[in-house]
């Protein structure tokens, strides 16, 4: 449940669910997000769920902090996790030219390439949140044996489609962007497709797994 | 009457189409975007006889050079902008902001620069003919969405303009944005990550707006703001106006195209009423912050809104 509600500036409500990163807590945040989203409360312009916080932005021309706070305190939250969700399967090519940090990982984790990929691939991950750049999913939790910090000097450009790991998480770079995650492969799938009605392939609360494809399959994916 | 066309002879540094912004997509990573300076955006549309939320051309520092390729165009420029209008007889006139002009085929408008500010706006009567993305024309370059296929203006682009019924030549207001002494802020959610000493520096000393400033964020330089707790927080949502402090101690203010999630402590948030003034601060200006309370910020916003409405009412 919400531990504390405060203001973030004069046009947003900040709901704090604690400091832990935990799927059960995150599911509560997502339930709040979905319930508030569905309720269409007057003046709310954006709702941003993350690991253990929920930020609700509003239009100060229409409403204010105390009005939205009251609404949130009195809202009846629905559970959106009752039904089993299907797993979104993401193909990735793990050849050396795409797995930019695999050598670093083998050294630091003291595991072979095969051990790393066998551990990472074909497992079910949970999407804690989506964002930073459009459509980027934050997935977890990866096996404790694979957990490592970010690379020391972040790359100026991480190629679009790169799949990275750091700490307990995995992500997909939906656009070329600066970044410091350990890159283990690249997906040909459009994880953010602006022409789709719902442009993001992966949403908060979804289940995701990665499977390996060859470079040929990678290059011919959309044929 | 058919559409008129403006041809881009020089795009300017960062010219994009913007409206008031895009709601409801923070949760998938799309920022609000929209016109940086909301008041000047609204005035430009009203001077052109358009509804409040028509898309306009926003430019930064150096604006575009545009030529009327076809038809007749009624336009207005807002902000603090140095521009010239060149008609077919090669007569150049100095342009005046907050005033309507008519340009005919062959005429040019040269938006030379913004003076002691960053953003200016060009609105045309009838509005630009553009496509919406998810209910908004606002361009978010980093996500490649919005009008003009999510791109900045480019050389030789053609801008199509809807026909309009009547001229608004008599429309004009006198407006000059007042100078500011400080940017007012509210405590951020990690305010207590900073010691009393650091807070004192934050509130008493000046910060320089650096060149590393764009529609996404404004990087400031001044006294180092070192957190005595964690240098990082667990990643969470951001809103525009949030002042984040990365581990190097130099604060960054999140602006309209900001990443939707961030992991640095939030020391403060700029109040909504001061946002327009904040974004107009050009690199090398110095600013000071002033801490106020939420109820004051709400009152100041009401006053800001009333002032904007009054300016708009003067036009009609």
Short mmCIF file of C-alpha atoms in Angstrom, two decimals:
data_model
loop_
_atom_site.label_atom_id
_atom_site.label_comp_id
_atom_site.label_asym_id
_atom_site.label_seq_id
_atom_site.Cartn_x
_atom_site.Cartn_y
_atom_site.Cartn_z
CA UNK A 1 0.00 0.00 0.00
CA UNK A 2 1.01 3.63 -0.26
CA UNK A 3 3.30 4.63 2.60
CA UNK A 4 3.29 8.33 1.92
CA UNK A 5 1.71 10.80 -0.48
CA UNK A 6 3.42 14.12 -1.11
CA UNK A 7 3.62 16.78 -3.77
CA UNK A 8 6.27 16.77 -6.48
CA UNK A 9 6.26 20.42 -7.43
CA UNK A 10 2.87 22.10 -7.77
CA UNK A 11 1.54 19.90 -10.57
CA UNK A 12 2.23 16.31 -9.52
CA UNK A 13 1.37 13.87 -6.74
CA UNK A 14 4.14 11.55 -5.55
CA UNK A 15 3.01 8.21 -4.12
CA UNK A 16 5.70 6.32 -2.25
CA UNK A 17 5.38 2.54 -1.81
CA UNK A 18 8.72 2.11 -0.01
CA UNK A 19 12.28 1.61 -1.17
CA UNK A 20 12.42 -2.05 -2.03
CA UNK A 21 12.51 -3.40 -5.55
CA UNK A 22 10.18 -6.31 -5.37
CA UNK A 23 7.72 -7.72 -7.88
CA UNK A 24 4.88 -7.88 -5.37
CA UNK A 25 5.27 -4.20 -4.45
CA UNK A 26 5.63 -3.28 -8.11
CA UNK A 27 2.40 -5.16 -8.88
CA UNK A 28 0.60 -2.97 -6.34
CA UNK A 29 2.03 0.14 -8.04
CA UNK A 30 0.84 -1.18 -11.42
CA UNK A 31 -2.62 -1.94 -10.01
CA UNK A 32 -2.83 1.68 -8.82
CA UNK A 33 -1.62 2.90 -12.20
CA UNK A 34 -4.19 0.87 -14.13
CA UNK A 35 -7.06 1.70 -11.79
CA UNK A 36 -6.37 5.45 -11.90
CA UNK A 37 -5.84 5.30 -15.66
CA UNK A 38 -9.23 3.62 -16.14
CA UNK A 39 -10.98 6.04 -13.80
CA UNK A 40 -10.22 9.04 -15.99
CA UNK A 41 -9.98 11.51 -13.13
CA UNK A 42 -10.49 15.09 -14.24
CA UNK A 43 -7.28 17.04 -14.74
CA UNK A 44 -4.83 14.11 -14.61
CA UNK A 45 -2.45 14.34 -17.58
CA UNK A 46 0.07 11.56 -16.93
CA UNK A 47 0.65 8.64 -14.57
CA UNK A 48 4.15 7.19 -14.27
CA UNK A 49 4.60 3.90 -12.43
CA UNK A 50 8.12 2.77 -11.50
CA UNK A 51 9.57 0.09 -9.17
CA UNK A 52 8.03 1.46 -5.99
CA UNK A 53 6.71 4.95 -6.80
CA UNK A 54 3.78 6.34 -8.73
CA UNK A 55 3.81 9.90 -10.01
CA UNK A 56 0.55 11.49 -11.09
CA UNK A 57 0.88 14.69 -13.10
CA UNK A 58 -2.07 17.02 -13.45
CA UNK A 59 -3.11 20.21 -15.20
CA UNK A 60 -2.98 23.06 -12.72
CA UNK A 61 -5.57 24.94 -14.80
CA UNK A 62 -8.11 22.24 -13.94
CA UNK A 63 -7.27 20.75 -10.54
CA UNK A 64 -4.73 20.87 -7.71
CA UNK A 65 -2.67 18.73 -5.34
CA UNK A 66 -5.16 18.39 -2.49
CA UNK A 67 -8.03 17.39 -4.82
CA UNK A 68 -6.01 14.65 -6.53
CA UNK A 69 -4.53 13.48 -3.22
CA UNK A 70 -8.01 13.01 -1.80
CA UNK A 71 -9.08 11.05 -4.88
CA UNK A 72 -6.10 8.71 -4.56
CA UNK A 73 -6.62 8.18 -0.84
CA UNK A 74 -10.20 7.13 -1.40
CA UNK A 75 -9.83 5.08 -4.54
CA UNK A 76 -10.75 1.40 -4.66
CA UNK A 77 -7.89 -0.45 -6.32
CA UNK A 78 -8.57 -3.36 -8.68
CA UNK A 79 -6.29 -6.33 -9.17
CA UNK A 80 -5.13 -6.65 -12.76
CA UNK A 81 -2.89 -9.66 -12.10
CA UNK A 82 -5.60 -12.27 -11.54
CA UNK A 83 -5.47 -13.81 -15.00
CA UNK A 84 -2.40 -15.58 -16.38
CA UNK A 85 -0.69 -13.40 -18.92
CA UNK A 86 0.93 -14.74 -22.05
CA UNK A 87 4.68 -14.41 -22.40
CA UNK A 88 6.06 -11.96 -24.96
CA UNK A 89 8.93 -13.75 -26.71
CA UNK A 90 11.80 -11.60 -27.96
CA UNK A 91 14.31 -13.05 -30.45
CA UNK A 92 17.89 -11.89 -30.01
CA UNK A 93 21.07 -12.52 -31.92
CA UNK A 94 23.99 -13.06 -29.53
CA UNK A 95 26.85 -13.13 -32.06
CA UNK A 96 29.92 -11.24 -30.89
CA UNK A 97 29.19 -8.26 -33.12
CA UNK A 98 25.93 -7.70 -31.20
CA UNK A 99 26.95 -8.95 -27.74
CA UNK A 100 29.21 -5.95 -27.20
CA UNK A 101 30.06 -6.72 -23.57
CA UNK A 102 30.11 -10.50 -23.55
CA UNK A 103 33.91 -10.68 -23.13
CA UNK A 104 33.73 -8.31 -20.16
CA UNK A 105 30.96 -10.41 -18.64
CA UNK A 106 32.85 -13.70 -19.03
CA UNK A 107 35.82 -12.19 -17.20
CA UNK A 108 33.95 -10.40 -14.44
CA UNK A 109 31.41 -13.16 -13.80
CA UNK A 110 33.94 -15.96 -14.33
CA UNK A 111 31.49 -17.82 -16.54
CA UNK A 112 31.77 -19.03 -20.13
CA UNK A 113 29.71 -17.44 -22.90
CA UNK A 114 27.50 -20.52 -23.08
CA UNK A 115 26.94 -20.49 -19.35
CA UNK A 116 25.89 -16.86 -19.50
CA UNK A 117 23.51 -17.30 -22.43
CA UNK A 118 22.07 -20.56 -21.08
CA UNK A 119 21.34 -18.81 -17.84
CA UNK A 120 19.88 -15.66 -19.39
CA UNK A 121 17.85 -17.06 -22.30
CA UNK A 122 14.41 -18.75 -22.21
CA UNK A 123 13.59 -17.54 -18.73
CA UNK A 124 10.53 -15.62 -17.72
CA UNK A 125 11.12 -11.99 -16.77
CA UNK A 126 8.74 -9.44 -15.33
CA UNK A 127 8.40 -5.90 -16.70
CA UNK A 128 8.65 -3.51 -13.74
CA UNK A 129 8.26 -0.37 -15.82
CA UNK A 130 8.60 1.15 -19.26
CA UNK A 131 10.27 4.44 -20.06
CA UNK A 132 13.29 6.69 -19.90
CA UNK A 133 13.19 6.60 -23.71
CA UNK A 134 10.03 5.59 -25.52
CA UNK A 135 9.15 1.93 -25.06
CA UNK A 136 12.25 0.85 -23.08
CA UNK A 137 11.26 -2.02 -20.73
CA UNK A 138 12.96 -2.63 -17.37
CA UNK A 139 12.81 -6.40 -16.88
CA UNK A 140 13.76 -8.62 -13.98
CA UNK A 141 14.95 -10.50 -12.20
CA UNK A 142 18.00 -12.02 -13.83
CA UNK A 143 19.82 -14.84 -12.03
CA UNK A 144 22.09 -13.75 -9.17
CA UNK A 145 25.08 -15.27 -11.01
CA UNK A 146 24.66 -12.75 -13.85
CA UNK A 147 24.44 -9.60 -11.77
CA UNK A 148 27.02 -6.94 -12.47
CA UNK A 149 27.30 -3.17 -12.34
CA UNK A 150 27.10 -0.88 -15.35
CA UNK A 151 30.21 -0.52 -17.50
CA UNK A 152 32.64 2.06 -16.10
CA UNK A 153 32.44 4.50 -18.98
CA UNK A 154 28.96 4.55 -20.48
CA UNK A 155 28.78 4.31 -24.28
CA UNK A 156 27.91 7.51 -26.11
CA UNK A 157 25.84 5.44 -28.51
CA UNK A 158 24.26 2.09 -27.73
CA UNK A 159 22.84 0.64 -30.97
CA UNK A 160 19.07 0.43 -31.33
CA UNK A 161 17.72 -3.02 -30.43
CA UNK A 162 20.53 -3.79 -27.97
CA UNK A 163 19.61 -6.01 -25.04
CA UNK A 164 21.48 -5.12 -21.87
CA UNK A 165 21.85 -6.44 -18.34
CA UNK A 166 22.87 -4.72 -15.14
CA UNK A 167 22.28 -5.58 -11.50
CA UNK A 168 19.04 -7.60 -11.33
CA UNK A 169 17.64 -6.15 -14.54
CA UNK A 170 17.59 -6.51 -18.29
CA UNK A 171 16.45 -3.90 -20.80
CA UNK A 172 16.06 -3.25 -24.51
CA UNK A 173 17.33 -0.04 -26.11
CA UNK A 174 14.39 0.97 -28.28
CA UNK A 175 16.35 3.85 -29.79
CA UNK A 176 20.03 4.51 -30.22
CA UNK A 177 20.99 6.31 -27.03
CA UNK A 178 23.81 6.79 -24.54
CA UNK A 179 23.94 4.05 -21.92
CA UNK A 180 26.00 1.94 -19.60
CA UNK A 181 24.31 -1.49 -19.50
CA UNK A 182 26.24 -4.65 -20.41
CA UNK A 183 25.08 -5.52 -23.93
CA UNK A 184 24.48 -9.25 -24.57
CA UNK A 185 22.67 -9.20 -27.91
CA UNK A 186 20.38 -7.36 -30.27
CA UNK A 187 16.77 -7.87 -31.32
CA UNK A 188 15.36 -7.16 -34.78
CA UNK A 189 11.88 -6.68 -33.25
CA UNK A 190 10.39 -3.18 -33.15
CA UNK A 191 9.87 -2.89 -29.41
CA UNK A 192 8.56 0.63 -29.98
CA UNK A 193 6.56 1.01 -33.19
CA UNK A 194 5.02 4.43 -33.43
CA UNK A 195 2.62 3.38 -36.17
CA UNK A 196 0.84 0.90 -33.91
CA UNK A 197 -2.19 1.83 -31.89
CA UNK A 198 -0.29 0.76 -28.81
CA UNK A 199 3.28 1.67 -29.82
CA UNK A 200 5.08 -0.12 -26.96
CA UNK A 201 5.34 -3.89 -27.30
CA UNK A 202 6.02 -4.38 -23.58
CA UNK A 203 4.07 -2.71 -20.75
CA UNK A 204 4.49 -2.64 -16.97
CA UNK A 205 3.40 -5.99 -15.56
CA UNK A 206 4.01 -8.02 -18.75
CA UNK A 207 6.01 -11.25 -18.88
CA UNK A 208 8.91 -11.44 -21.30
CA UNK A 209 11.46 -14.05 -22.36
CA UNK A 210 14.38 -13.97 -24.81
CA UNK A 211 15.32 -16.69 -27.32
CA UNK A 212 18.38 -16.98 -29.49
CA UNK A 213 18.34 -16.56 -33.27
CA UNK A 214 21.12 -16.82 -35.86
CA UNK A 215 22.46 -13.84 -37.75
CA UNK A 216 20.63 -15.03 -40.88
CA UNK A 217 17.36 -15.12 -39.01
CA UNK A 218 18.15 -11.72 -37.56
CA UNK A 219 18.79 -10.15 -40.97
CA UNK A 220 15.72 -11.74 -42.56
CA UNK A 221 13.40 -11.24 -39.62
CA UNK A 222 10.91 -8.96 -41.37
CA UNK A 223 10.84 -10.84 -44.70
CA UNK B 1 -9.17 29.44 -51.41
CA UNK B 2 -6.42 26.83 -51.68
CA UNK B 3 -3.52 26.23 -49.33
CA UNK B 4 -0.57 28.55 -49.16
CA UNK B 5 2.99 27.25 -49.06
CA UNK B 6 6.09 28.39 -47.21
CA UNK B 7 9.43 27.03 -48.38
CA UNK B 8 12.30 26.57 -45.93
CA UNK B 9 15.44 28.30 -47.25
CA UNK B 10 17.25 27.88 -43.93
CA UNK B 11 15.84 25.73 -41.13
CA UNK B 12 17.44 27.42 -38.11
CA UNK B 13 19.09 25.62 -35.22
CA UNK B 14 16.20 23.75 -33.69
CA UNK B 15 12.88 24.57 -35.31
CA UNK B 16 10.03 22.19 -34.50
CA UNK B 17 6.25 22.20 -34.61
CA UNK B 18 4.68 22.28 -31.18
CA UNK B 19 1.27 22.59 -29.61
CA UNK B 20 0.44 22.53 -25.91
CA UNK B 21 1.86 19.02 -25.43
CA UNK B 22 0.95 15.33 -25.42
CA UNK B 23 -0.88 13.82 -22.46
CA UNK B 24 -1.01 10.25 -21.21
CA UNK B 25 2.20 8.65 -22.47
CA UNK B 26 4.74 9.14 -19.69
CA UNK B 27 4.17 5.52 -18.68
CA UNK B 28 5.56 4.24 -21.98
CA UNK B 29 8.42 6.71 -22.11
CA UNK B 30 7.04 9.59 -24.17
CA UNK B 31 7.58 12.98 -22.56
CA UNK B 32 4.95 15.74 -22.60
CA UNK B 33 6.93 17.89 -25.08
CA UNK B 34 4.90 20.88 -26.37
CA UNK B 35 5.82 24.54 -26.60
CA UNK B 36 8.52 25.40 -24.07
CA UNK B 37 7.16 28.88 -23.34
CA UNK B 38 3.43 28.32 -22.99
CA UNK B 39 2.44 31.98 -22.70
CA UNK B 40 4.21 33.05 -25.88
CA UNK B 41 2.80 30.00 -27.65
CA UNK B 42 -0.78 30.91 -26.65
CA UNK B 43 -0.33 34.56 -27.61
CA UNK B 44 1.02 33.64 -31.06
CA UNK B 45 -2.09 31.61 -31.87
CA UNK B 46 -4.43 34.28 -30.56
CA UNK B 47 -2.72 37.00 -32.57
CA UNK B 48 -3.29 34.84 -35.63
CA UNK B 49 -6.97 34.32 -34.88
CA UNK B 50 -6.43 30.61 -34.20
CA UNK B 51 -7.77 28.43 -31.40
CA UNK B 52 -5.37 28.11 -28.44
CA UNK B 53 -3.99 24.72 -29.36
CA UNK B 54 -3.10 25.06 -33.07
CA UNK B 55 0.44 23.86 -33.88
CA UNK B 56 2.99 26.65 -34.30
CA UNK B 57 6.63 26.74 -35.32
CA UNK B 58 8.97 27.00 -32.33
CA UNK B 59 12.54 28.10 -32.97
CA UNK B 60 15.58 28.43 -30.70
CA UNK B 61 18.40 31.00 -30.98
CA UNK B 62 18.55 31.30 -34.78
CA UNK B 63 15.20 30.76 -36.48
CA UNK B 64 14.33 29.82 -40.06
CA UNK B 65 14.42 31.79 -43.30
CA UNK B 66 11.12 31.16 -45.09
CA UNK B 67 9.80 32.16 -48.51
CA UNK B 68 6.19 32.30 -49.59
CA UNK B 69 6.05 29.95 -52.52
CA UNK B 70 2.34 30.18 -53.08
CA UNK B 71 -0.57 32.22 -51.80
CA UNK B 72 -0.81 34.75 -49.05
CA UNK B 73 0.21 34.26 -45.43
CA UNK B 74 -0.93 36.07 -42.31
CA UNK B 75 1.56 35.52 -39.49
CA UNK B 76 2.65 36.68 -36.06
CA UNK B 77 5.88 36.20 -34.11
CA UNK B 78 6.12 36.15 -30.33
CA UNK B 79 9.02 36.15 -27.92
CA UNK B 80 11.96 38.51 -28.00
CA UNK B 81 12.93 38.03 -31.63
CA UNK B 82 14.99 39.89 -34.16
CA UNK B 83 13.52 39.30 -37.65
CA UNK B 84 13.20 40.97 -41.03
CA UNK B 85 10.55 40.83 -43.70
CA UNK B 86 11.64 41.16 -47.28
CA UNK B 87 9.04 41.83 -49.93
CA UNK B 88 9.27 41.32 -53.68
CA UNK B 89 10.53 44.83 -54.29
CA UNK B 90 13.49 43.91 -52.05
CA UNK B 91 12.39 46.30 -49.41
CA UNK B 92 13.52 44.95 -46.05
CA UNK B 93 11.63 45.94 -42.96
CA UNK B 94 12.51 45.21 -39.38
CA UNK B 95 9.86 42.97 -37.88
CA UNK B 96 8.03 43.70 -34.67
CA UNK B 97 6.95 40.94 -32.32
CA UNK B 98 3.35 40.61 -31.10
CA UNK B 99 2.01 42.05 -34.35
CA UNK B 100 0.39 40.61 -37.46
CA UNK B 101 1.94 40.69 -40.93
CA UNK B 102 0.75 39.65 -44.38
CA UNK B 103 3.24 38.10 -46.76
CA UNK B 104 2.58 37.56 -50.46
CA UNK B 105 4.08 35.19 -53.01
CA UNK B 106 7.83 35.77 -53.25
CA UNK B 107 8.12 37.52 -49.89
CA UNK B 108 10.54 36.22 -47.28
CA UNK B 109 10.73 36.25 -43.53
CA UNK B 110 14.16 35.94 -41.98
CA UNK B 111 14.16 35.06 -38.28
CA UNK B 112 17.65 36.13 -37.38
CA UNK B 113 17.86 35.47 -33.67
CA UNK B 114 16.18 35.50 -30.31
CA UNK B 115 17.45 38.36 -28.12
CA UNK B 116 18.57 37.58 -24.55
CA UNK B 117 16.24 34.60 -24.65
CA UNK B 118 15.99 31.18 -26.28
CA UNK B 119 12.60 30.42 -27.84
CA UNK B 120 10.34 32.27 -30.24
CA UNK B 121 7.10 31.28 -31.96
CA UNK B 122 5.68 31.74 -35.43
CA UNK B 123 1.96 31.21 -35.86
CA UNK B 124 0.04 31.46 -39.15
CA UNK B 125 -3.65 32.25 -39.55
CA UNK B 126 -5.50 29.09 -40.55
CA UNK B 127 -2.75 26.96 -39.04
CA UNK B 128 -0.08 24.69 -40.50
CA UNK B 129 -1.40 21.60 -42.26
CA UNK B 130 0.15 18.78 -40.26
CA UNK B 131 -0.62 15.33 -38.95
CA UNK B 132 -1.27 14.63 -35.31
CA UNK B 133 0.42 11.83 -33.42
CA UNK B 134 -1.63 10.46 -30.50
CA UNK B 135 -3.78 13.54 -30.29
CA UNK B 136 -0.98 16.11 -30.41
CA UNK B 137 1.13 17.86 -33.05
CA UNK B 138 4.06 18.27 -30.67
CA UNK B 139 7.37 16.99 -31.97
CA UNK B 140 9.50 14.76 -29.74
CA UNK B 141 12.71 14.35 -31.70
CA UNK B 142 14.20 11.65 -29.52
CA UNK B 143 11.20 9.36 -30.07
CA UNK B 144 10.75 10.45 -33.70
CA UNK B 145 7.08 11.28 -33.15
CA UNK B 146 4.88 14.26 -33.86
CA UNK B 147 4.35 16.63 -36.78
CA UNK B 148 6.83 16.56 -39.69
CA UNK B 149 7.40 12.85 -38.92
CA UNK B 150 9.04 13.75 -35.63
CA UNK B 151 11.81 15.78 -37.27
CA UNK B 152 13.22 19.26 -36.98
CA UNK B 153 12.65 21.59 -39.88
CA UNK B 154 14.99 20.87 -42.82
CA UNK B 155 16.20 22.80 -45.83
CA UNK B 156 13.71 22.82 -48.70
CA UNK B 157 10.85 21.52 -46.55
CA UNK B 158 7.51 22.84 -47.72
CA UNK B 159 5.08 24.00 -45.07
CA UNK B 160 1.44 23.87 -46.13
CA UNK B 161 -0.94 26.31 -44.55
CA UNK B 162 -4.72 26.03 -44.35
CA UNK B 163 -6.72 28.80 -45.97
CA UNK B 164 -8.34 31.29 -43.63
CA UNK B 165 -11.38 33.51 -43.77
CA UNK B 166 -10.28 36.94 -42.74
CA UNK B 167 -7.15 38.94 -42.07
CA UNK B 168 -6.07 39.79 -38.55
CA UNK B 169 -3.81 42.67 -39.48
CA UNK B 170 -5.13 44.91 -36.74
CA UNK B 171 -4.14 42.41 -34.07
CA UNK B 172 -1.34 43.60 -31.92
CA UNK B 173 -0.43 43.79 -28.25
CA UNK B 174 2.23 45.48 -26.26
CA UNK B 175 4.05 42.88 -24.23
CA UNK B 176 7.50 42.61 -22.87
CA UNK B 177 8.38 39.77 -20.58
CA UNK B 178 9.49 41.14 -17.23
CA UNK B 179 12.99 40.43 -15.98
CA UNK B 180 13.34 37.88 -13.24
CA UNK B 181 15.59 37.92 -10.24
CA UNK B 182 15.09 34.31 -9.23
CA UNK B 183 13.39 31.07 -10.13
CA UNK B 184 10.96 29.92 -7.47
CA UNK B 185 11.08 26.30 -6.40
CA UNK B 186 9.41 23.82 -4.06
CA UNK B 187 11.27 21.20 -2.05
CA UNK B 188 11.96 18.06 -4.06
CA UNK B 189 11.23 14.58 -2.73
CA UNK B 190 14.94 14.05 -1.87
CA UNK B 191 15.52 17.49 -0.34
CA UNK B 192 16.72 15.80 2.87
CA UNK B 193 19.54 14.06 0.97
CA UNK B 194 21.38 17.37 1.20
CA UNK B 195 22.94 18.86 4.32
CA UNK B 196 21.97 22.29 5.66
CA UNK B 197 25.26 23.62 4.33
CA UNK B 198 24.60 22.36 0.83
CA UNK B 199 21.03 23.72 0.91
CA UNK B 200 22.38 27.08 2.02
CA UNK B 201 24.69 27.14 -1.02
CA UNK B 202 21.84 26.01 -3.26
CA UNK B 203 19.63 28.87 -2.14
CA UNK B 204 22.16 31.65 -1.64
CA UNK B 205 24.59 31.30 -4.51
CA UNK B 206 24.12 31.82 -8.21
CA UNK B 207 24.06 29.13 -10.88
CA UNK B 208 25.21 29.52 -14.44
CA UNK B 209 23.08 28.17 -17.29
CA UNK B 210 25.56 26.13 -19.36
CA UNK B 211 25.62 25.44 -23.09
CA UNK B 212 24.56 21.87 -22.35
CA UNK B 213 20.96 23.00 -22.40
CA UNK B 214 18.25 21.98 -24.83
CA UNK B 215 14.58 20.97 -24.91
CA UNK B 216 15.40 17.94 -22.72
CA UNK B 217 17.21 19.62 -19.89
CA UNK B 218 19.17 22.55 -18.53
CA UNK B 219 22.56 21.83 -17.00
CA UNK B 220 23.63 24.30 -14.36
CA UNK B 221 27.02 25.09 -12.90
CA UNK B 222 27.64 26.59 -9.50
CA UNK B 223 28.55 25.36 -6.06
CA UNK B 224 28.73 21.54 -5.99
CA UNK B 225 25.66 20.04 -4.39
CA UNK B 226 26.92 16.88 -2.76
CA UNK B 227 24.37 14.58 -1.24
CA UNK B 228 25.23 13.20 2.18
CA UNK B 229 22.96 10.23 1.63
CA UNK B 230 22.93 8.20 -1.59
CA UNK B 231 24.19 9.57 -4.87
CA UNK B 232 21.55 7.56 -6.67
CA UNK B 233 17.97 6.63 -6.00
CA UNK B 234 15.97 3.75 -7.44
CA UNK B 235 14.81 4.92 -10.85
CA UNK B 236 11.43 6.61 -10.77
CA UNK B 237 9.27 8.99 -12.77
CA UNK B 238 10.17 12.57 -13.62
CA UNK B 239 8.15 15.66 -14.42
CA UNK B 240 9.18 18.84 -16.13
CA UNK B 241 10.82 21.34 -13.82
CA UNK B 242 12.39 18.71 -11.54
CA UNK B 243 15.92 19.63 -10.45
CA UNK B 244 18.00 16.42 -10.31
CA UNK B 245 21.48 16.27 -8.84
CA UNK B 246 23.75 13.63 -10.45
CA UNK B 247 26.80 12.35 -8.60
CA UNK B 248 29.06 15.14 -9.94
CA UNK B 249 27.00 17.63 -7.91
CA UNK B 250 25.95 19.80 -10.87
CA UNK B 251 22.17 20.15 -10.99
CA UNK B 252 20.10 19.47 -14.11
CA UNK B 253 16.60 20.87 -14.57
CA UNK B 254 14.34 18.54 -16.53
CA UNK B 255 12.61 20.32 -19.40
CA UNK B 256 9.71 19.43 -21.72
CA UNK B 257 11.45 16.61 -23.70
CA UNK B 258 13.02 14.96 -20.62
CA UNK B 259 13.50 11.22 -20.23
CA UNK B 260 10.48 9.93 -18.32
CA UNK B 261 12.48 7.98 -15.71
CA UNK B 262 15.56 9.03 -13.77
CA UNK B 263 17.71 7.83 -10.91
CA UNK B 264 19.22 10.96 -9.40
CA UNK B 265 18.06 12.65 -6.19
CA UNK B 266 15.44 15.36 -6.72
CA UNK B 267 16.46 18.41 -4.74
CA UNK B 268 13.70 20.73 -5.97
CA UNK B 269 10.97 21.39 -8.52
CA UNK B 270 10.51 24.68 -10.38
CA UNK B 271 7.01 26.08 -9.88
CA UNK B 272 4.71 25.97 -12.92
CA UNK B 273 4.35 29.77 -13.07
CA UNK B 274 8.10 30.28 -13.50
CA UNK B 275 8.64 27.58 -16.14
CA UNK B 276 8.21 29.90 -19.15
CA UNK B 277 10.81 32.26 -17.73
CA UNK B 278 13.19 29.47 -16.83
CA UNK B 279 13.29 28.01 -20.35
CA UNK B 280 13.99 31.44 -21.84
CA UNK B 281 17.27 31.77 -19.89
CA UNK B 282 20.07 31.54 -22.41
CA UNK B 283 23.47 29.94 -21.70
CA UNK B 284 25.79 32.08 -19.56
CA UNK B 285 22.94 33.75 -17.66
CA UNK B 286 23.08 33.40 -13.94
CA UNK B 287 20.10 32.41 -11.85
CA UNK B 288 19.19 32.16 -8.22
CA UNK B 289 16.64 29.89 -6.66
CA UNK B 290 14.06 30.89 -4.09
CA UNK B 291 12.30 28.27 -1.98
CA UNK B 292 8.58 28.77 -1.42
CA UNK B 293 5.63 26.69 -0.14
CA UNK B 294 3.02 24.80 -2.16
CA UNK B 295 0.11 27.13 -1.32
CA UNK B 296 2.15 30.13 -2.46
CA UNK B 297 3.06 28.36 -5.69
CA UNK B 298 -0.63 27.66 -6.33
CA UNK B 299 -1.50 31.33 -5.75
CA UNK B 300 1.31 32.50 -8.00
CA UNK B 301 0.07 30.12 -10.70
CA UNK B 302 -3.44 31.59 -10.50
CA UNK B 303 -1.94 35.03 -10.96
CA UNK B 304 0.21 33.84 -13.87
CA UNK B 305 -2.88 32.33 -15.51
CA UNK B 306 -4.88 35.53 -14.99
CA UNK B 307 -2.08 37.59 -16.53
CA UNK B 308 -1.95 35.29 -19.56
CA UNK B 309 -5.75 35.45 -19.95
CA UNK B 310 -5.65 39.25 -19.72
CA UNK B 311 -3.03 39.43 -22.45
CA UNK B 312 -5.13 37.19 -24.66
CA UNK B 313 -8.26 39.22 -23.95
CA UNK B 314 -6.50 42.39 -25.04
CA UNK B 315 -6.08 40.83 -28.46
CA UNK B 316 -9.75 40.07 -29.02
#
